Short mmCIF file of C-alpha atoms in Angstrom, two decimals:
data_model
loop_
_atom_site.label_atom_id
_atom_site.label_comp_id
_atom_site.label_asym_id
_atom_site.label_seq_id
_atom_site.Cartn_x
_atom_site.Cartn_y
_atom_site.Cartn_z
CA MET N 1 -23.86 13.58 -14.10
CA VAL N 2 -21.90 14.11 -10.89
CA LYS N 3 -18.77 11.94 -11.08
CA PRO N 4 -19.73 8.74 -9.26
CA ALA N 5 -16.10 7.96 -8.34
CA LEU N 6 -16.12 10.56 -5.54
CA ARG N 7 -18.00 9.71 -2.36
CA ARG N 8 -20.10 12.58 -1.03
CA GLY N 9 -20.70 13.73 2.55
CA TRP N 10 -21.81 16.82 4.47
CA ARG N 11 -19.11 18.48 6.56
CA ASP N 12 -21.75 20.78 8.08
CA LEU N 13 -25.17 22.16 7.14
CA ASN N 14 -23.73 24.31 4.33
CA THR N 15 -20.67 22.42 3.03
CA VAL N 16 -20.50 19.27 0.94
CA GLN N 17 -17.30 17.26 0.60
CA PHE N 18 -16.69 15.30 -2.59
CA GLY N 19 -14.12 12.53 -2.26
CA MET N 20 -12.27 11.07 0.72
CA THR N 21 -8.53 11.27 0.07
CA PRO N 22 -6.51 14.53 0.22
CA ALA N 23 -5.28 14.03 -3.34
CA HIS N 24 -8.76 14.31 -4.86
CA ALA N 25 -11.21 15.52 -2.20
CA MET N 26 -12.68 19.01 -2.29
CA THR N 27 -15.38 20.89 -0.42
CA LEU N 28 -18.13 22.92 -2.04
CA GLY N 29 -20.28 25.58 -0.45
CA PRO N 30 -22.35 27.33 0.61
CA MET N 31 -25.00 24.77 -0.32
CA ASP N 32 -28.47 24.36 1.18
CA LEU N 33 -30.13 21.00 1.77
CA ALA N 34 -32.52 21.39 -1.19
CA THR N 35 -29.60 21.91 -3.57
CA GLY N 36 -27.71 19.03 -1.97
CA SER N 37 -30.68 16.73 -2.51
CA PHE N 38 -30.91 17.89 -6.11
CA LEU N 39 -27.40 16.50 -6.71
CA ASP N 40 -28.92 12.99 -6.72
CA LEU N 41 -30.75 13.88 -9.95
CA LEU N 42 -27.43 14.53 -11.72
CA ASN N 43 -26.99 10.82 -12.53
CA GLY N 44 -26.67 10.85 -16.32
CA THR N 45 -30.35 10.17 -17.09
CA ARG N 46 -31.46 13.79 -17.63
CA GLY N 47 -30.40 16.61 -19.88
CA LEU N 48 -30.29 20.23 -18.77
CA GLU N 49 -33.90 20.96 -19.81
CA LEU N 50 -35.27 18.08 -17.73
CA LEU N 51 -33.09 19.17 -14.82
CA ARG N 52 -34.58 22.67 -15.02
CA GLU N 53 -38.08 21.18 -14.86
CA GLU N 54 -37.11 19.11 -11.83
CA GLY N 55 -35.66 22.24 -10.24
CA ARG N 56 -38.91 24.17 -10.72
CA ARG N 57 -40.88 21.22 -9.36
CA THR N 58 -38.77 21.15 -6.18
CA GLY N 59 -39.03 24.92 -5.69
CA LEU N 60 -35.53 25.96 -6.70
CA PRO N 61 -35.38 29.54 -8.04
CA ASP N 62 -34.99 30.25 -11.77
CA GLY N 63 -31.39 30.03 -12.93
CA HIS N 64 -30.33 28.07 -9.85
CA VAL N 65 -29.95 24.77 -11.72
CA ASP N 66 -27.85 26.37 -14.46
CA GLY N 67 -25.63 28.04 -11.89
CA LEU N 68 -25.19 24.78 -9.99
CA VAL N 69 -24.26 22.87 -13.14
CA ARG N 70 -21.75 25.55 -14.15
CA GLY N 71 -20.18 25.56 -10.70
CA LEU N 72 -19.87 21.80 -10.59
CA ALA N 73 -18.40 21.74 -14.09
CA ARG N 74 -15.80 24.39 -13.22
CA ALA N 75 -14.89 22.40 -10.12
CA GLY N 76 -14.28 19.32 -12.29
CA LEU N 77 -17.06 17.38 -10.58
CA LEU N 78 -19.29 16.77 -13.62
CA ASP N 79 -19.08 14.13 -16.30
CA ASP N 80 -20.94 13.78 -19.58
CA ALA N 81 -22.75 10.47 -20.00
CA ARG N 82 -22.65 10.88 -23.79
CA GLY N 83 -19.38 12.79 -24.24
CA GLY N 84 -15.90 11.77 -25.30
CA GLY N 85 -16.28 11.83 -29.09
CA PRO N 86 -16.73 9.10 -31.73
CA ALA N 87 -14.15 6.72 -30.24
CA ALA N 88 -15.96 6.88 -26.90
CA ASP N 89 -19.25 6.13 -28.66
CA VAL N 90 -17.69 3.01 -30.18
CA LEU N 91 -16.44 1.92 -26.76
CA ARG N 92 -19.88 2.41 -25.19
CA LYS N 93 -21.36 -0.04 -27.71
CA LYS N 94 -18.88 -2.70 -26.56
CA THR N 95 -20.73 -3.34 -23.31
CA GLU N 96 -18.64 -6.29 -22.14
CA VAL N 97 -15.40 -4.43 -22.84
CA LEU N 98 -16.56 -1.28 -21.08
CA ASP N 99 -17.74 -3.30 -18.07
CA ARG N 100 -14.22 -4.70 -17.72
CA LEU N 101 -12.79 -1.19 -17.84
CA ARG N 102 -15.29 0.60 -15.58
CA PRO N 103 -12.92 0.80 -12.58
CA ASP N 104 -10.27 2.35 -14.86
CA LEU N 105 -12.86 4.76 -16.24
CA ALA N 106 -13.84 5.82 -12.73
CA SER N 107 -10.18 6.36 -11.86
CA LEU N 108 -9.61 8.47 -14.98
CA SER N 109 -12.54 10.66 -13.99
CA LEU N 110 -10.53 11.71 -10.93
CA THR N 111 -7.66 13.07 -13.03
CA THR N 112 -9.68 14.74 -15.78
CA SER N 113 -11.72 17.89 -15.44
CA ALA N 114 -13.88 18.48 -18.54
CA PRO N 115 -17.07 16.38 -18.86
CA GLY N 116 -16.48 13.43 -21.20
CA ASP N 117 -12.69 13.57 -20.92
CA ALA N 118 -12.41 10.36 -18.91
CA ILE N 119 -14.09 8.03 -21.39
CA GLY N 120 -12.44 9.93 -24.25
CA GLN N 121 -9.08 9.20 -22.69
CA LEU N 122 -9.98 5.57 -22.07
CA ALA N 123 -11.08 5.21 -25.70
CA ALA N 124 -7.83 6.82 -26.87
CA ARG N 125 -5.83 4.08 -25.13
CA ARG N 126 -7.31 1.61 -27.61
CA SER N 127 -5.38 3.31 -30.43
CA GLN N 128 -2.05 3.25 -28.57
CA ARG N 129 0.72 0.81 -29.43
CA VAL N 130 3.31 -0.21 -26.84
CA ARG N 131 6.24 -2.58 -27.12
CA VAL N 132 7.77 -4.30 -24.09
CA ARG N 133 11.31 -5.59 -24.52
CA GLY N 134 11.72 -8.40 -22.04
CA ALA N 135 9.35 -11.17 -20.97
CA GLY N 136 10.58 -12.17 -17.56
CA ARG N 137 8.87 -11.75 -14.21
CA VAL N 138 8.65 -7.98 -14.72
CA GLY N 139 8.10 -7.62 -18.46
CA ALA N 140 5.39 -10.24 -18.96
CA VAL N 141 3.32 -8.98 -16.02
CA LEU N 142 3.82 -5.37 -17.11
CA ALA N 143 2.63 -6.13 -20.64
CA SER N 144 -0.47 -7.94 -19.33
CA LEU N 145 -1.31 -5.00 -17.06
CA LEU N 146 -1.16 -2.54 -19.95
CA ALA N 147 -3.37 -4.75 -22.09
CA GLY N 148 -5.82 -5.21 -19.23
CA ALA N 149 -5.99 -1.44 -18.73
CA GLY N 150 -7.20 -0.97 -22.30
CA VAL N 151 -4.06 -0.27 -24.34
CA GLY N 152 -5.00 -1.40 -27.84
CA GLU N 153 -1.80 -3.18 -28.89
CA VAL N 154 0.91 -4.47 -26.57
CA ASP N 155 3.72 -6.36 -28.25
CA VAL N 156 6.45 -8.26 -26.40
CA LEU N 157 9.94 -9.06 -27.65
CA ASP N 158 12.37 -11.50 -26.06
CA GLY N 159 14.43 -14.54 -26.96
CA GLY N 160 14.76 -18.09 -25.74
CA CYS N 161 12.22 -20.32 -24.06
CA VAL N 162 10.26 -20.00 -20.85
CA GLU N 163 12.09 -21.34 -17.81
CA PRO N 164 10.38 -22.42 -14.59
CA TRP N 165 11.66 -19.29 -12.82
CA ASP N 166 10.01 -17.02 -15.42
CA VAL N 167 6.54 -18.08 -14.23
CA ALA N 168 4.61 -15.43 -12.31
CA PRO N 169 0.95 -14.76 -11.47
CA GLY N 170 -0.44 -12.40 -14.12
CA GLY N 171 2.51 -13.12 -16.41
CA LEU N 172 3.79 -16.34 -17.91
CA PRO N 173 1.80 -19.40 -16.73
CA ALA N 174 3.35 -22.67 -15.59
CA GLU N 175 2.06 -24.50 -18.67
CA SER N 176 4.19 -22.24 -20.91
CA VAL N 177 7.51 -23.63 -19.62
CA GLY N 178 9.51 -24.73 -22.65
CA ASP N 179 7.57 -22.57 -25.10
CA ARG N 180 9.03 -19.54 -26.85
CA ARG N 181 9.19 -16.74 -24.32
CA ASP N 182 7.89 -13.93 -26.54
CA GLU N 183 5.02 -16.02 -27.94
CA SER N 184 3.99 -17.06 -24.45
CA ALA N 185 4.02 -13.44 -23.30
CA ARG N 186 1.87 -12.40 -26.27
CA ARG N 187 -0.65 -15.10 -25.36
CA ALA N 188 -0.73 -13.76 -21.80
CA VAL N 189 -1.34 -10.27 -23.17
CA ARG N 190 -4.25 -11.48 -25.30
CA ARG N 191 -5.79 -13.23 -22.30
CA ALA N 192 -5.53 -10.05 -20.22
CA ALA N 193 -7.02 -7.71 -22.83
CA PRO N 194 -10.73 -6.80 -22.48
CA ASP N 195 -11.08 -7.44 -26.20
CA ARG N 196 -8.73 -8.87 -28.76
CA PRO N 197 -7.09 -6.26 -30.98
CA PRO N 198 -6.44 -7.04 -34.64
CA ARG N 199 -3.11 -8.78 -35.15
CA ARG N 200 -0.60 -6.76 -37.17
CA ALA N 201 2.40 -7.98 -39.07
CA SER N 202 4.53 -5.30 -37.43
CA ALA N 203 4.10 -7.04 -34.08
CA GLN N 204 6.50 -9.73 -35.27
CA ALA N 205 9.12 -7.30 -36.54
CA CYS N 206 12.64 -7.01 -35.17
CA PRO N 207 13.31 -4.14 -32.76
CA GLY N 208 15.12 -2.03 -35.30
CA ALA N 209 14.80 1.56 -36.43
CA GLY N 210 13.61 2.65 -33.02
CA ASP N 211 10.47 0.48 -33.02
CA PRO N 212 8.56 2.79 -35.39
CA GLY N 213 4.88 3.33 -34.84
CA PHE N 214 4.95 2.63 -31.11
CA SER N 215 3.81 5.31 -28.69
CA LEU N 216 6.14 3.93 -26.02
CA VAL N 217 8.79 1.23 -25.70
CA ILE N 218 9.45 -0.28 -22.27
CA LEU N 219 12.81 -1.91 -21.63
CA ALA N 220 12.37 -4.58 -18.93
CA PRO N 221 15.43 -6.81 -19.34
CA ARG N 222 15.85 -10.09 -17.49
CA ASP N 223 19.59 -9.36 -17.24
CA ASP N 224 20.15 -7.64 -13.90
CA VAL N 225 23.25 -5.79 -15.17
CA ALA N 226 21.14 -4.26 -17.94
CA VAL N 227 18.69 -3.10 -15.27
CA HIS N 228 21.35 -1.57 -13.03
CA ALA N 229 23.47 -0.07 -15.80
CA PRO N 230 21.39 0.29 -19.01
CA ASP N 231 23.54 0.11 -22.12
CA PRO N 232 23.09 3.37 -24.08
CA ALA N 233 23.80 1.51 -27.32
CA ALA N 234 20.61 -0.55 -26.88
CA ALA N 235 18.55 2.65 -26.95
CA GLU N 236 20.36 4.40 -29.81
CA PRO N 237 17.71 3.45 -32.42
CA LEU N 238 15.02 4.72 -30.05
CA MET N 239 16.88 7.99 -29.51
CA ALA N 240 17.41 8.42 -33.27
CA ALA N 241 13.74 7.78 -34.02
CA GLY N 242 12.53 10.01 -31.18
CA THR N 243 10.66 7.10 -29.56
CA PRO N 244 9.83 7.60 -25.86
CA HIS N 245 11.05 4.73 -23.72
CA LEU N 246 10.88 3.66 -20.10
CA TYR N 247 13.23 1.43 -18.10
CA ALA N 248 12.06 -1.05 -15.45
CA GLY N 249 13.40 -4.16 -13.77
CA VAL N 250 14.85 -5.87 -10.72
CA VAL N 251 18.54 -6.05 -9.84
CA GLU N 252 19.49 -8.18 -6.86
CA GLY N 253 17.03 -7.04 -4.16
CA THR N 254 16.23 -3.66 -5.69
CA GLY N 255 13.36 -2.73 -7.99
CA VAL N 256 13.85 0.09 -10.49
CA VAL N 257 11.34 2.15 -12.47
CA GLY N 258 12.72 4.85 -14.75
CA PRO N 259 13.94 6.90 -16.27
CA LEU N 260 11.22 7.70 -18.76
CA VAL N 261 13.21 9.09 -21.66
CA LEU N 262 11.70 11.66 -24.00
CA PRO N 263 14.46 11.93 -26.61
CA GLY N 264 15.97 15.39 -26.78
CA GLU N 265 13.96 16.57 -23.79
CA THR N 266 14.81 14.47 -20.72
CA SER N 267 17.95 12.70 -19.56
CA CYS N 268 18.71 9.32 -21.13
CA ALA N 269 20.70 6.16 -20.43
CA ARG N 270 23.92 7.80 -21.61
CA CYS N 271 23.33 10.72 -19.25
CA LEU N 272 22.96 8.16 -16.48
CA GLN N 273 26.17 6.42 -17.51
CA GLU N 274 28.22 9.62 -17.83
CA GLY N 275 26.92 11.02 -14.56
CA ARG N 276 27.85 7.86 -12.67
CA ALA N 277 31.31 7.82 -14.23
CA ASP N 278 31.82 11.43 -13.13
CA ARG N 279 30.94 10.57 -9.52
CA ASP N 280 32.76 7.22 -9.46
CA PRO N 281 35.82 6.79 -11.73
CA ALA N 282 35.71 3.02 -11.15
CA TRP N 283 32.18 2.74 -12.54
CA PRO N 284 33.10 1.96 -16.20
CA ARG N 285 35.54 -0.72 -15.03
CA LEU N 286 32.91 -2.36 -12.82
CA VAL N 287 30.26 -2.34 -15.55
CA ALA N 288 32.68 -3.92 -18.03
CA GLN N 289 33.39 -6.74 -15.56
CA TRP N 290 29.71 -7.28 -14.80
CA ARG N 291 28.83 -7.49 -18.47
CA SER N 292 31.66 -9.83 -19.44
CA GLY N 293 31.58 -12.04 -16.37
CA ARG N 294 30.05 -15.48 -16.25
CA GLN N 295 26.28 -15.22 -16.02
CA ARG N 296 24.46 -16.91 -13.19
CA GLN N 297 21.79 -19.32 -14.34
CA VAL N 298 19.12 -17.88 -12.04
CA ARG N 299 19.34 -14.24 -11.00
CA PRO N 300 17.71 -12.99 -7.80
CA CYS N 301 14.25 -11.60 -8.52
CA ASP N 302 11.81 -11.58 -5.62
CA LEU N 303 8.33 -12.35 -6.98
CA THR N 304 6.49 -9.69 -5.00
CA LEU N 305 9.15 -7.09 -5.76
CA ALA N 306 8.98 -7.89 -9.48
CA THR N 307 5.18 -7.62 -9.41
CA THR N 308 5.41 -4.28 -7.57
CA VAL N 309 7.86 -2.95 -10.16
CA ALA N 310 5.64 -4.15 -13.01
CA GLY N 311 2.64 -2.40 -11.48
CA LEU N 312 4.39 0.91 -10.89
CA ALA N 313 6.02 0.86 -14.33
CA ALA N 314 2.64 0.18 -15.93
CA ALA N 315 1.14 3.10 -13.99
CA HIS N 316 3.92 5.43 -15.20
CA ALA N 317 3.44 4.17 -18.75
CA LEU N 318 -0.31 4.76 -18.63
CA ALA N 319 0.17 8.24 -17.20
CA PHE N 320 2.40 9.07 -20.15
CA LEU N 321 0.04 7.52 -22.70
CA ASP N 322 -2.81 9.52 -21.17
CA GLY N 323 -0.91 12.76 -21.80
CA HIS N 324 0.84 13.38 -18.47
CA ILE N 325 4.53 13.52 -17.61
CA PRO N 326 5.09 11.10 -14.69
CA SER N 327 7.77 11.56 -12.05
CA SER N 328 9.99 8.95 -13.75
CA ALA N 329 10.87 11.49 -16.45
CA GLY N 330 14.48 12.32 -15.61
CA ALA N 331 14.54 10.09 -12.51
CA ARG N 332 14.77 6.49 -11.35
CA TRP N 333 12.43 5.25 -8.63
CA GLU N 334 14.07 2.55 -6.54
CA VAL N 335 12.89 0.28 -3.73
CA SER N 336 14.83 -2.45 -1.93
CA VAL N 337 13.80 -5.41 0.19
CA PRO N 338 13.23 -5.75 3.06
CA GLY N 339 12.84 -2.05 3.94
CA LEU N 340 10.61 -1.27 0.93
CA ARG N 341 11.10 2.49 1.02
CA TRP N 342 10.62 4.07 -2.40
CA HIS N 343 12.94 6.94 -3.25
CA ALA N 344 13.71 8.86 -6.42
CA ARG N 345 17.21 9.34 -7.81
CA PRO N 346 17.25 12.34 -10.18
CA ILE N 347 19.20 11.87 -13.42
CA ARG N 348 20.53 15.16 -14.70
CA ALA N 349 21.10 15.75 -18.38
CA HIS N 350 24.82 15.42 -19.01
CA PRO N 351 26.60 18.18 -20.97
CA GLU N 352 28.71 15.65 -22.89
CA CYS N 353 25.76 13.49 -23.94
CA PRO N 354 24.63 13.99 -27.57
CA CYS N 355 20.94 13.65 -26.57
CA ALA N 356 20.74 17.47 -26.24
CA ALA N 357 18.49 17.25 -23.17
CA VAL N 358 20.85 19.56 -21.29
CA GLU N 359 19.80 22.38 -23.60
CA ARG N 360 16.21 22.09 -22.48
CA GLY N 361 17.03 23.32 -18.99
CA LYS N 362 15.42 22.20 -15.77
CA GLY N 363 11.81 21.86 -14.68
CA GLU N 364 10.18 22.11 -18.09
CA HIS N 365 8.56 18.69 -17.96
CA LEU N 366 7.00 18.71 -14.54
CA SER N 367 3.23 18.39 -14.68
CA GLU N 368 1.35 21.40 -13.42
CA GLU N 369 -1.98 21.35 -11.63
CA GLY N 370 -4.39 23.96 -12.88
CA GLU N 371 -6.26 26.15 -10.44
CA SER N 372 -10.05 26.19 -10.39
CA HIS N 373 -12.12 29.37 -10.36
CA GLU N 374 -15.51 28.24 -9.12
CA THR N 375 -18.32 30.62 -8.25
CA MET N 376 -18.94 28.58 -5.16
CA ALA N 377 -16.02 28.36 -2.78
CA VAL N 378 -14.04 25.18 -3.42
CA GLN N 379 -11.31 23.97 -1.09
CA ARG N 380 -9.25 20.90 -0.53
CA PRO N 381 -10.10 19.64 2.97
CA SER N 382 -6.39 19.64 3.86
CA GLU N 383 -6.22 23.35 2.97
CA GLN N 384 -9.30 23.99 5.05
CA CYS N 385 -7.68 22.28 8.02
CA ARG N 386 -4.51 24.33 7.62
CA GLU N 387 -6.51 27.55 7.56
CA ALA N 388 -8.40 26.49 10.68
CA GLU N 389 -5.13 25.69 12.48
CA ALA N 390 -4.56 29.31 13.44
CA GLU N 391 -8.03 29.55 15.00
CA ARG N 392 -7.89 26.20 16.84
CA PRO N 393 -7.68 26.62 20.62
CA ALA N 394 -4.67 25.03 22.25
CA GLY N 395 -5.27 21.49 23.44
CA THR N 396 -8.24 20.73 21.16
CA TRP N 397 -8.24 17.75 18.80
CA ARG N 398 -8.50 18.19 15.05
CA ALA N 399 -9.37 15.43 12.60
CA HIS N 400 -7.36 15.08 9.38
CA VAL N 401 -9.27 14.30 6.19
#
């Protein structure tokens, strides 16, 4: 089947464009109208043999259907209605669950190339285990988002009871005020999940020994000092166990996502601390005062900013769980109200940090986009526009796709 997530349109009589946005759109050609009409038959209801019969019936030459299917597959435009492996087959049988996740499945089809990869990746999320440390306005919403996106087990750890200012849409509800914060967050996670995963005893365990068995741990503290200046000691068990972990939170009027720490490979909280101390000798003194000073009862945490941070952190977490290295690896993304301009602050591996990330060098963890080698010419519309720029007469108007 042609991936239904990409809208299709004719740029001219010989060129079809799949998709609308520059990030995912591509053009395919040359293609005649008969072949373009045949694309409607690639809807997941026919195998290759039936497609060949349809091709002969519509007058397409022998071998044309096979060539079209191969070209579309190489361009990453085909999906397999029955692919993805045994876990995907199990997910297909859970109709109500899959219906909840269909928008996520369509989105995954945009970032996967081989037919069946999207539902295989979605099914793989069901076996992932994530722990969120912190159940405030950021952590509770973040945990619910991950569960709603199909992550099989999302555990939440925090202390104390829910306060009125912890309540947030998609997170802790108003009726949970006074209840244990972590239990309330776990209930929110179960409500958000498309189906209820089996409860495990390990979900109630203390966060020791690096949270073993978890694919990712997300540190989303309610303490704004811990957001601004993460304590390396809090992550030492995670570093020792080799557990990937991601930082997220709100400090004053600034939202922070990152770094994503891959122990021994990317910079960590201690690298961040040492680097700041190198640039600002007063930094350790300030942090010590912030940590030991009298805590305010209610810290500033704009609701919309917290929700934005939770959403972006969840997206970075899902990208990692799906096998990608997001841009938060070795960097912190920050945004402040009221300007709301996101920017990345790189965190370089520090030579005095024992995490050994400095030995890995630079640029090894950036995701790379593979190049396609289709028989038919495939272009991103933006590339096509750039190539046409040289031929465009002065004073004429050019549309951007």
